[in-house]
Short mmCIF file of C-alpha atoms and ligand atoms in Angstrom, two decimals:
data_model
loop_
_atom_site.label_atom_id
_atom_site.label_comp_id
_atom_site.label_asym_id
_atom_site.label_seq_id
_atom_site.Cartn_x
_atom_site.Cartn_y
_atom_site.Cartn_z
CA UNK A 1 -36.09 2.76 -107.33
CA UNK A 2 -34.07 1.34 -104.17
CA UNK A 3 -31.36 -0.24 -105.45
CA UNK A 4 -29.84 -3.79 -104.21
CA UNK A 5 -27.02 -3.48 -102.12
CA UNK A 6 -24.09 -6.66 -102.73
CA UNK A 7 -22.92 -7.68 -99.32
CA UNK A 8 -19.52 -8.04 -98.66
CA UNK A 9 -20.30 -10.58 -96.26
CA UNK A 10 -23.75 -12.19 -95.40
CA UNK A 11 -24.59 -15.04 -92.64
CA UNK A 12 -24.79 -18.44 -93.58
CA UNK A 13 -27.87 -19.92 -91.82
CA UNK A 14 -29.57 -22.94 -92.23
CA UNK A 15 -32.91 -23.58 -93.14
CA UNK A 16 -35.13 -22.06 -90.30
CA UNK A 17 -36.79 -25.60 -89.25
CA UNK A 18 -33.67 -27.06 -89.45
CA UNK A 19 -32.13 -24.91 -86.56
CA UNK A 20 -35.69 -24.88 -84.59
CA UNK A 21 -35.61 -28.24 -84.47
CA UNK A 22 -31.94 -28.07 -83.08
CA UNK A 23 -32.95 -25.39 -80.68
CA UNK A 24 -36.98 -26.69 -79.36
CA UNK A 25 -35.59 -29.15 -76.16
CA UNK A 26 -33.93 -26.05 -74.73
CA UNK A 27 -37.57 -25.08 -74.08
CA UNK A 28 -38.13 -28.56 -71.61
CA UNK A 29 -34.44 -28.17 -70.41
CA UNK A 30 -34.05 -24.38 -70.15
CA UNK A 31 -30.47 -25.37 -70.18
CA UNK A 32 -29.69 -22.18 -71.82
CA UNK A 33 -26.04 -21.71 -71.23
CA UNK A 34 -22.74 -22.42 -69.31
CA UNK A 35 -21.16 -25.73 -70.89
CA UNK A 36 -24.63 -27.40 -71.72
CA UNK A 37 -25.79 -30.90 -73.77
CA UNK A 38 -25.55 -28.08 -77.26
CA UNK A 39 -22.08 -27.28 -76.51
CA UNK A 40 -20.51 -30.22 -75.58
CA UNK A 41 -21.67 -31.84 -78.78
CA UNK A 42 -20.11 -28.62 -80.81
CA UNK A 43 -17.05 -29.74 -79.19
CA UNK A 44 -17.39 -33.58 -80.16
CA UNK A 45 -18.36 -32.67 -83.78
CA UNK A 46 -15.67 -30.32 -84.45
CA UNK A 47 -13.30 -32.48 -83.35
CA UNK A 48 -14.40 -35.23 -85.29
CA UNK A 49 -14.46 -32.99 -88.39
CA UNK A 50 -11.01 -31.57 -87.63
CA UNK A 51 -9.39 -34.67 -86.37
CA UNK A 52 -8.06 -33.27 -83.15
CA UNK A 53 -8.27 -34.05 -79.90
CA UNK A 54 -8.34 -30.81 -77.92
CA UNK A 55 -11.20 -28.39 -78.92
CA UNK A 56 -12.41 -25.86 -76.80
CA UNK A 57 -14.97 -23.65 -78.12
CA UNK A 58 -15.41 -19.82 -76.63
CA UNK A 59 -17.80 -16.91 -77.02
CA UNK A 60 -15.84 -15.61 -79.63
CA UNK A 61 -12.41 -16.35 -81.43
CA UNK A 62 -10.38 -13.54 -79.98
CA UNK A 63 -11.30 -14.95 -76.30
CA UNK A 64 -10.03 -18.05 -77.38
CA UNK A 65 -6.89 -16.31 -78.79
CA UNK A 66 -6.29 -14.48 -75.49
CA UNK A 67 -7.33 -17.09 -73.05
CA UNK A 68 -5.00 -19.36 -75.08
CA UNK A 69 -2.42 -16.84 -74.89
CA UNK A 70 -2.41 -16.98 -70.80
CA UNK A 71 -2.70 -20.44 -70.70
CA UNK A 72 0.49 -21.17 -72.15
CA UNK A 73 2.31 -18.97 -70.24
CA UNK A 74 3.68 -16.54 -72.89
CA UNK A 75 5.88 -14.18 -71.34
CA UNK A 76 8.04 -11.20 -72.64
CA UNK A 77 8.06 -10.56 -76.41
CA UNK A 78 5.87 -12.25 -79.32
CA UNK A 79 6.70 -12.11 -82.99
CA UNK A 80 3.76 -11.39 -84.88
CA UNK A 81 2.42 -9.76 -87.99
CA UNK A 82 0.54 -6.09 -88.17
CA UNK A 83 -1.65 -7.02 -91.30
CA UNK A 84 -4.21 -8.71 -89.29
CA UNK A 85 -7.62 -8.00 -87.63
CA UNK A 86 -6.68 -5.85 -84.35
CA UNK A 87 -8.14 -9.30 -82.58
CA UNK A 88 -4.62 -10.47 -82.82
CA UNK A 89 -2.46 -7.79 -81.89
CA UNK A 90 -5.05 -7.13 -79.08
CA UNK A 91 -4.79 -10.44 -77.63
CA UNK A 92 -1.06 -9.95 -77.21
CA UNK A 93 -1.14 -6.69 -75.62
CA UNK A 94 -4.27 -7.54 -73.62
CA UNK A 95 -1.70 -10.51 -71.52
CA UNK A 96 0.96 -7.97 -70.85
CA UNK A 97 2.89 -9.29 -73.87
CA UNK A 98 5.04 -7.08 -76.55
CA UNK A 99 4.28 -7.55 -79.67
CA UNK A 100 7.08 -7.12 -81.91
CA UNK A 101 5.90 -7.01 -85.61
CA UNK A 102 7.46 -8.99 -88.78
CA UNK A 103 7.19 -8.23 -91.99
CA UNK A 104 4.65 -10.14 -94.46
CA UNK A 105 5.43 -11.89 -97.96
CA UNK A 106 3.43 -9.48 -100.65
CA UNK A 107 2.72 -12.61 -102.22
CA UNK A 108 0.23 -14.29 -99.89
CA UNK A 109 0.21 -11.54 -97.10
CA UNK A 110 1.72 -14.22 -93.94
CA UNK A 111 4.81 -13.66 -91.98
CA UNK A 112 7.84 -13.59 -94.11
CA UNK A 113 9.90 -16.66 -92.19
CA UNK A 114 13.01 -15.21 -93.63
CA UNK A 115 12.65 -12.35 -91.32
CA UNK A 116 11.10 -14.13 -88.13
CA UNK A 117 15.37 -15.29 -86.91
CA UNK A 118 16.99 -11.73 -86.56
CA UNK A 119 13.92 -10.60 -83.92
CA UNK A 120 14.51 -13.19 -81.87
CA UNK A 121 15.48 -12.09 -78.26
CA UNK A 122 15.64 -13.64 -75.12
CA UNK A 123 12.89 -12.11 -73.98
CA UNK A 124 11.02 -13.79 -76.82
CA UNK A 125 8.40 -16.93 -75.79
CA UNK A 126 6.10 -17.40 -78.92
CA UNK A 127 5.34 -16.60 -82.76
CA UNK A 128 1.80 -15.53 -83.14
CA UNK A 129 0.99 -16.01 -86.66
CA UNK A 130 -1.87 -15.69 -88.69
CA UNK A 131 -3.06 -17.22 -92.38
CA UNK A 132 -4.67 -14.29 -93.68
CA UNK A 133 -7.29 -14.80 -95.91
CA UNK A 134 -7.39 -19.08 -95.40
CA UNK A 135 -3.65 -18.89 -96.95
CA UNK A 136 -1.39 -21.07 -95.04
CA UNK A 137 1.40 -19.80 -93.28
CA UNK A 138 5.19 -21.47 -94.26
CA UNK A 139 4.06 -23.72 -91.21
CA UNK A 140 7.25 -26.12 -92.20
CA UNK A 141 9.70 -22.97 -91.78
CA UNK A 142 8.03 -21.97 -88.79
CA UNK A 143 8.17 -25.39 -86.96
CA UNK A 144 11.58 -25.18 -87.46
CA UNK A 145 12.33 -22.05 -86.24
CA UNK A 146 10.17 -22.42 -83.04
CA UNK A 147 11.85 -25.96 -82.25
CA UNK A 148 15.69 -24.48 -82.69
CA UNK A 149 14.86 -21.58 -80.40
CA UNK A 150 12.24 -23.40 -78.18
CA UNK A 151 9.54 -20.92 -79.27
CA UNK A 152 5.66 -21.68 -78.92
CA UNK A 153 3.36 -21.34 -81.94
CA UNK A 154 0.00 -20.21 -82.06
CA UNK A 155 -1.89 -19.59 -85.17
CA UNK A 156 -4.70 -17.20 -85.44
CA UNK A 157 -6.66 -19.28 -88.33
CA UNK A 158 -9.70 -17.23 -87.94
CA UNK A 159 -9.75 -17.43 -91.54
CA UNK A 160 -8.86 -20.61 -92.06
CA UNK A 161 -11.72 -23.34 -90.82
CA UNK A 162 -11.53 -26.51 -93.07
CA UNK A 163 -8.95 -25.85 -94.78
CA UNK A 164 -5.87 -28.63 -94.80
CA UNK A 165 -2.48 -28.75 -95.69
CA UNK A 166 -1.00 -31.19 -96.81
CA UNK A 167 -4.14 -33.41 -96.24
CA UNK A 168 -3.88 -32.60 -92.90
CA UNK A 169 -6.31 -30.07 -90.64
CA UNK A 170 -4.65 -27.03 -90.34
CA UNK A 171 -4.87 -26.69 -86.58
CA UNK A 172 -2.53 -29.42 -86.63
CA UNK A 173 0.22 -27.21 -86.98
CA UNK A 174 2.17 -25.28 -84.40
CA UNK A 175 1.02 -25.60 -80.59
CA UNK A 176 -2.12 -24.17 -81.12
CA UNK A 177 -4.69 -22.63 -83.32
CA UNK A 178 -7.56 -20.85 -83.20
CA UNK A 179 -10.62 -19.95 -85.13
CA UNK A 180 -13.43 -17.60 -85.39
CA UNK A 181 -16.79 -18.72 -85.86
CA UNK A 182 -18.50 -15.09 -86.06
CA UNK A 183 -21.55 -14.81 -88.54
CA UNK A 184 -19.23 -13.02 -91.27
CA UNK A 185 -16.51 -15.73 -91.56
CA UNK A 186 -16.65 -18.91 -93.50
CA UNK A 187 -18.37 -21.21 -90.51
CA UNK A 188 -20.73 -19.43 -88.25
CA UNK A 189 -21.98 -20.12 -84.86
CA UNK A 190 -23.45 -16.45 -84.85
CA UNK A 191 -20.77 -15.77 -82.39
CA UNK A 192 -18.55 -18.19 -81.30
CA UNK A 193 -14.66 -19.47 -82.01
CA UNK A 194 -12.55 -22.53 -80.60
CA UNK A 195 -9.37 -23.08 -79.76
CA UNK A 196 -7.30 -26.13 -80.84
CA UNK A 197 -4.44 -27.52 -79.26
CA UNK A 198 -1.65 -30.14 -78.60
CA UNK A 199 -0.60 -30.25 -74.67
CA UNK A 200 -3.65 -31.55 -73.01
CA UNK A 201 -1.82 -29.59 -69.93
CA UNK A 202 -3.22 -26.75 -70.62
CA UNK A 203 -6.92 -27.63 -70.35
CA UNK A 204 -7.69 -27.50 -67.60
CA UNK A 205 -6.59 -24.23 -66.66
CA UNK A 206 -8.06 -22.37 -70.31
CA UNK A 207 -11.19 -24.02 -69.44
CA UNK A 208 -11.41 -22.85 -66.28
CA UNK A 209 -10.03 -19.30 -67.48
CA UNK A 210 -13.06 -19.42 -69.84
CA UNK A 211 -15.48 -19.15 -66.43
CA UNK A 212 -14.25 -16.82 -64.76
CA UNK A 213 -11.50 -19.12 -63.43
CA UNK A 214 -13.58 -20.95 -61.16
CA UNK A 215 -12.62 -24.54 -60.34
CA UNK A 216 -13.78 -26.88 -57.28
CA UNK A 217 -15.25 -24.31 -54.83
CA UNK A 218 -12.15 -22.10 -55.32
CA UNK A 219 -11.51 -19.39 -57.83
CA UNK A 220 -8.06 -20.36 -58.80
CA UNK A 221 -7.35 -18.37 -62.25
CA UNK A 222 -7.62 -14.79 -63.04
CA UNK A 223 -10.34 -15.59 -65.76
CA UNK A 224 -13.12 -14.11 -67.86
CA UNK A 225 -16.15 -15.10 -69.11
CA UNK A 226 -15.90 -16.70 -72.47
CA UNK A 227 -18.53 -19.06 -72.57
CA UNK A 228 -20.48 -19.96 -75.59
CA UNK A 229 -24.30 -20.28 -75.04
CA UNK A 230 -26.10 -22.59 -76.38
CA UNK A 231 -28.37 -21.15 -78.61
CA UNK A 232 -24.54 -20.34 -80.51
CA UNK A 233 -23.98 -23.95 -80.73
CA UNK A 234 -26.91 -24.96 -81.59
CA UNK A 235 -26.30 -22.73 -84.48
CA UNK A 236 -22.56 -23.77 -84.45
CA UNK A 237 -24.05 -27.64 -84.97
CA UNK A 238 -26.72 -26.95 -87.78
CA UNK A 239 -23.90 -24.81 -89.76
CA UNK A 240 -20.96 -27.88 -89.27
CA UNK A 241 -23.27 -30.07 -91.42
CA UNK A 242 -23.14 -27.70 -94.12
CA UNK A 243 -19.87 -26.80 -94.15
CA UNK A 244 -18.73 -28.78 -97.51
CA UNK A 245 -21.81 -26.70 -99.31
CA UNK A 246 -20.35 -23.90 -98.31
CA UNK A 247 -17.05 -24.27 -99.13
CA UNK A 248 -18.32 -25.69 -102.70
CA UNK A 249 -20.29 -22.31 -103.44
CA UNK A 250 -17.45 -19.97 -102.40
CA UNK A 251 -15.03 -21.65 -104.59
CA UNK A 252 -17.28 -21.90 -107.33
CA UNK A 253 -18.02 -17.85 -107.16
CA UNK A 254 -14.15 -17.73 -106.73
CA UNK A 255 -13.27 -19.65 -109.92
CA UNK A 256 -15.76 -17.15 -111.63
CA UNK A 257 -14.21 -14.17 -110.26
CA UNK A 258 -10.79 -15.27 -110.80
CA UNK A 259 -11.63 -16.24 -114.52
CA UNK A 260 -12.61 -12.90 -115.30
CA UNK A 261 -10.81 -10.83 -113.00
CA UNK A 262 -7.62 -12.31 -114.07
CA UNK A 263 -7.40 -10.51 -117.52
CA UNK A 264 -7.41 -7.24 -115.88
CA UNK A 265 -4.52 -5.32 -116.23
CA UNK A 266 -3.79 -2.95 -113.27
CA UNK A 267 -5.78 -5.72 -110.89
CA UNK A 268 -3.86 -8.68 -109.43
CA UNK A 269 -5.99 -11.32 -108.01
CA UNK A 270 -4.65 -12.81 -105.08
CA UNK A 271 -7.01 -15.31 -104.16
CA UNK A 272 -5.91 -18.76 -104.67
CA UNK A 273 -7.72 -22.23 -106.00
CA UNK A 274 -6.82 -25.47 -103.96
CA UNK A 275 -3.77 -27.06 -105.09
CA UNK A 276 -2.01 -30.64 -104.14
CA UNK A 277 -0.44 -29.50 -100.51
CA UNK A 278 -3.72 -27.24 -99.51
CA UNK A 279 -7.41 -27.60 -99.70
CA UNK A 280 -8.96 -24.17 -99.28
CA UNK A 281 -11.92 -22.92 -97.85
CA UNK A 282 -12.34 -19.76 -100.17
CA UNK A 283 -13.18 -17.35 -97.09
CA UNK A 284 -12.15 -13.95 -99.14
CA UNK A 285 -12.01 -12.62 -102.40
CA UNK A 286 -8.75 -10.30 -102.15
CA UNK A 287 -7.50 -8.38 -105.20
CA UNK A 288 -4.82 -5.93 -105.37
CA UNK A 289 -5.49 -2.46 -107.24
CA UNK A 290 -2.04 -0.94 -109.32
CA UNK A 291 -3.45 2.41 -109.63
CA UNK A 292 -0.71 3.27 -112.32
CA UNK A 293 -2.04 0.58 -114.32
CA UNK A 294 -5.38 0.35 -113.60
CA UNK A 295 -6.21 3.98 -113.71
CA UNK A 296 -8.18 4.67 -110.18
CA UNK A 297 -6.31 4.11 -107.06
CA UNK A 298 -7.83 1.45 -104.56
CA UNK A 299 -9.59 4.16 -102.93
CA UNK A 300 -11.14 5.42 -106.02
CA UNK A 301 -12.39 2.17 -107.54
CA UNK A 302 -13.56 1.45 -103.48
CA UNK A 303 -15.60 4.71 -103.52
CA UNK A 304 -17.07 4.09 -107.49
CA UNK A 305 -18.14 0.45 -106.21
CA UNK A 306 -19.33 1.43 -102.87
CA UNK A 307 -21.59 4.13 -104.66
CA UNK A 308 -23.21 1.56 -107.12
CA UNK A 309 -23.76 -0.76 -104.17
CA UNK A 310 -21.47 -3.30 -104.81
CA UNK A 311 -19.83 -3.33 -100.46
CA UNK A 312 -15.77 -3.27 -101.08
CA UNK A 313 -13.62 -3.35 -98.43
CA UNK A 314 -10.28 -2.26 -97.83
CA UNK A 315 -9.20 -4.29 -95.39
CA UNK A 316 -6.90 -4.65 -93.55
CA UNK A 317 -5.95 -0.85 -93.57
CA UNK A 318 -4.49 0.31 -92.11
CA UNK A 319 -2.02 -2.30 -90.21
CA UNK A 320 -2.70 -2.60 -86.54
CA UNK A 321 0.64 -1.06 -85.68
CA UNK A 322 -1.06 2.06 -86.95
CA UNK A 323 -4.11 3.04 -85.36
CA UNK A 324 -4.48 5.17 -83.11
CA UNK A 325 -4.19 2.74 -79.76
CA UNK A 326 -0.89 1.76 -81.31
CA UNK A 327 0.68 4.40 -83.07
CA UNK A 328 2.88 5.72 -80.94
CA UNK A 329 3.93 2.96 -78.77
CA UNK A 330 4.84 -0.13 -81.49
CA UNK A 331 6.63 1.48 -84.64
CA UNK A 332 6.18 0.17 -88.48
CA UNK A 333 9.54 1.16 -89.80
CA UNK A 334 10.30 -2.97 -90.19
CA UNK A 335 7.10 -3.89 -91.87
CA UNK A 336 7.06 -2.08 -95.67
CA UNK A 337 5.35 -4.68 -97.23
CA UNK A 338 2.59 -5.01 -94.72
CA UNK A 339 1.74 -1.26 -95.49
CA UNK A 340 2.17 -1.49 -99.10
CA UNK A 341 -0.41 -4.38 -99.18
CA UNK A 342 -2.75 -2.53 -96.68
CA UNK A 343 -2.46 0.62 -99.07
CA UNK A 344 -3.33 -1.22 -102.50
CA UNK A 345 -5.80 -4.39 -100.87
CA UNK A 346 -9.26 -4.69 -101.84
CA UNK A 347 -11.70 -7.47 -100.52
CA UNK A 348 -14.93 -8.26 -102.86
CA UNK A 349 -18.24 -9.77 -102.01
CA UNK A 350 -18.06 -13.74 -101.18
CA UNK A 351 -20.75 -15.12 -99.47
CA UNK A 352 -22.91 -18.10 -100.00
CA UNK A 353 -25.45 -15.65 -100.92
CA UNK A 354 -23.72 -14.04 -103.63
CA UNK A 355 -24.64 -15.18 -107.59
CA UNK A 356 -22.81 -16.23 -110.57
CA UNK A 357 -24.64 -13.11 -112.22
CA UNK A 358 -23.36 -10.65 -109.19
CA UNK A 359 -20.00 -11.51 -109.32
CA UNK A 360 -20.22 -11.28 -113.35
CA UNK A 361 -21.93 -8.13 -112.55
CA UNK A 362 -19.08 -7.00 -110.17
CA UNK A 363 -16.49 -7.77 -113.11
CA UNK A 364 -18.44 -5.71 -115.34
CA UNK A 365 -18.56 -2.85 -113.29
CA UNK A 366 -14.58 -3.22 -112.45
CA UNK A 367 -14.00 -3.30 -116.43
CA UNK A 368 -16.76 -0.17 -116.89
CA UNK A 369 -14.57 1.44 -114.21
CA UNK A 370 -11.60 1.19 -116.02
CA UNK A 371 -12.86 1.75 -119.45
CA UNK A 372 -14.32 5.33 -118.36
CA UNK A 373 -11.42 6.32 -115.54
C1 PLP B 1 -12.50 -12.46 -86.99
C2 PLP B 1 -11.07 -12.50 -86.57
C3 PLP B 1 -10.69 -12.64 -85.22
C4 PLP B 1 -11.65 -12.54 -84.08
O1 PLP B 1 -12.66 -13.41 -84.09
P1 PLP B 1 -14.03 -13.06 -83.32
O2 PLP B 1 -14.76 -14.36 -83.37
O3 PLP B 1 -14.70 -11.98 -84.08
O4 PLP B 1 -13.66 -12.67 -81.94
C5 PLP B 1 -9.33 -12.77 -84.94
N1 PLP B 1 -8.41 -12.73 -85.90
C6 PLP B 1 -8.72 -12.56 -87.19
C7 PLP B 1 -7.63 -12.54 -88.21
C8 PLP B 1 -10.06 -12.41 -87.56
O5 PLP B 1 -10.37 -12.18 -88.84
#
């Protein structure tokens, strides 16, 4: 018999006449790609959604992060965290930047803003920080911090689309943010991410960085090509008006996996239910495993769950700091809690695809595991 598999992750995708419809005047246009009608109105709707002025929307979210990067004119060191996607610690690195890595709180896995002040340099231009797993950042402590050392803040919120804080957009904190709209996070454009930001100064130049750096006849930037097409924003457009759905069903599955996961011993559940300051967007489903307690390590229970078809994921692990790229050249000696949580962090399936029964189903087999380890 050919057993179901449970996706960590699946697609969100309209219904199929739904994004025909979006897609069939390409076919009199053939405007295909390069900054057409389908990606111009991406732009307008996500700014209307967000309630921003300045969104620029890319291929992908890590060109936005490095193109955003140049175009503010970071220079020397950047304080940053190593429990992250690689995206973020390659976007540094990839603009001749040093990333110089601060610890993370082990109680919602962000920068620790107690420890941002003592690695402070001179050489130091900007705070890359990231909410990991759609929790905020301390974006209060932060502010401050940048503004008394005239520091620039970006936030890698690839996690975090329509969330608020505060009853605000997230992206309106710090200088800048930016957000990934690939087909496994919370808002999909297939592929696709945007970048949000304050000084309309930069514009011009990170949209012209985004093509190749051409301007008026004249190639005046060092640029890449970052351009979304518009078959992605077409799919970008269709997804944006189902974006409180899908926030609705992930917290929904959440509440259910919190409700039983909770009583757990040896399993702490660290995702989080909206409260007054923040409305969340429920992109993961984090839990950490305490193998003394529990009885398997996180690798174990991984494996057992893996094997029964129920797709784990231990992620991050292990901090970008420590692969191989890295290893050698950007030590982890300051960042114990960042490895602890990438040693004992376990992601299960959310999706919009994903059942009340699965995730009762995924419970059950977390308690069977236990019972029988
Ligand atoms: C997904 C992700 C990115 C990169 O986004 P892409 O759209 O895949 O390029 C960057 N940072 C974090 C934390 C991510 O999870």
């Amino acid at each position: 018999m050919e057993r179901k598999i449970i996706f960590l992750t699946k697609a969100f995708l309209p219904e199929f006449e739904e994004y025909i419809n979006e897609i069939k005047d390409m076919w009199d246009t053939h405007w295909i790609t390069t900054m057409g009608p389908k990606h111009n109105v991406l732009e307008n709707e996500l700014q209307k959604y967000m309630g921003v002025d300045n969104v620029s929307v890319f291929v992908n979210g890590h060109s936005a992060l490095k193109l955003l990067a140049n175009a503010m004119k970071l220079t020397g060191e950047v304080i940053t965290t190593p429990y992250t996607f690689i995206s973020t610690t390659h976007a540094i690195v990839q603009n001749g930047l040093t990333p110089v890595f601060c610890d993370v709180n082990k109680d919602d896995f962000n920068i620790d803003v107690d420890k941002i002040e003592a690695l402070i340099t001179d050489n130091t231009s900007a705070i890359i920080a990231v909410h990991v797993y759609g929790n905020p950042c301390d974006v209060e402590a932060i502010d401050k911090i940048a503004k008394k050392h005239n520091l620039k803040v970006i936030y890698d919120a690839a996690h975090a689309f329509g969330e608020k804080v505060n009853g605000k957009d997230i992206s309106e904190y710090g200088d800048a943010s930016i957000f990934s709209f690939h087909a496994s996070k919370v808002y999909n454009s297939i592929e696709g991410g945007c970048a949000v930001y304050k000084d309309e100064g930069i514009k011009d130049e990170l949209l012209k960085l985004r093509n190749f750096g051409i301007g008026n006849r004249d190639v005046e930037y060092v640029g890449i090509n970052a351009k979304m097409n518009e078959f992605a924003a077409a799919m970008g457009i269709c997804n944006l008006r189902h974006i409180d759905e899908i926030i609705q069903c992930r917290k929904e599955l959440t509440e259910c996996y919190i409700n039983r996961l909770d009583k757990i011993e040896g399993i702490q559940v660290m995702a989080k239910l909206d409260s007054e300051l923040v409305r969340r967007n429920y992109s993961y489903m984090p839990i950490l495993v305490n193998e003394d307690v529990f009885g398997l390590s996180r690798e174990e229970l991984l494996k057992k769950m893996n094997d029964l078809g129920i797709q784990a994921l231990s992620n991050f692990y292990p901090i970008t700091n420590r692969f191989s790229c890295y290893k050698n050249i950007y030590g982890d000696a300051e960042t114990p809690n960042a490895i602890w949580l990438s040693e004992h962090i376990l992601l299960l399936p959310l999706n919009t695809e994903l059942t009340i029964d699965e995730v009762n189903y995924i419970c059950d087999t977390v308690i069977n595991l236990k019972e029988n380890s």
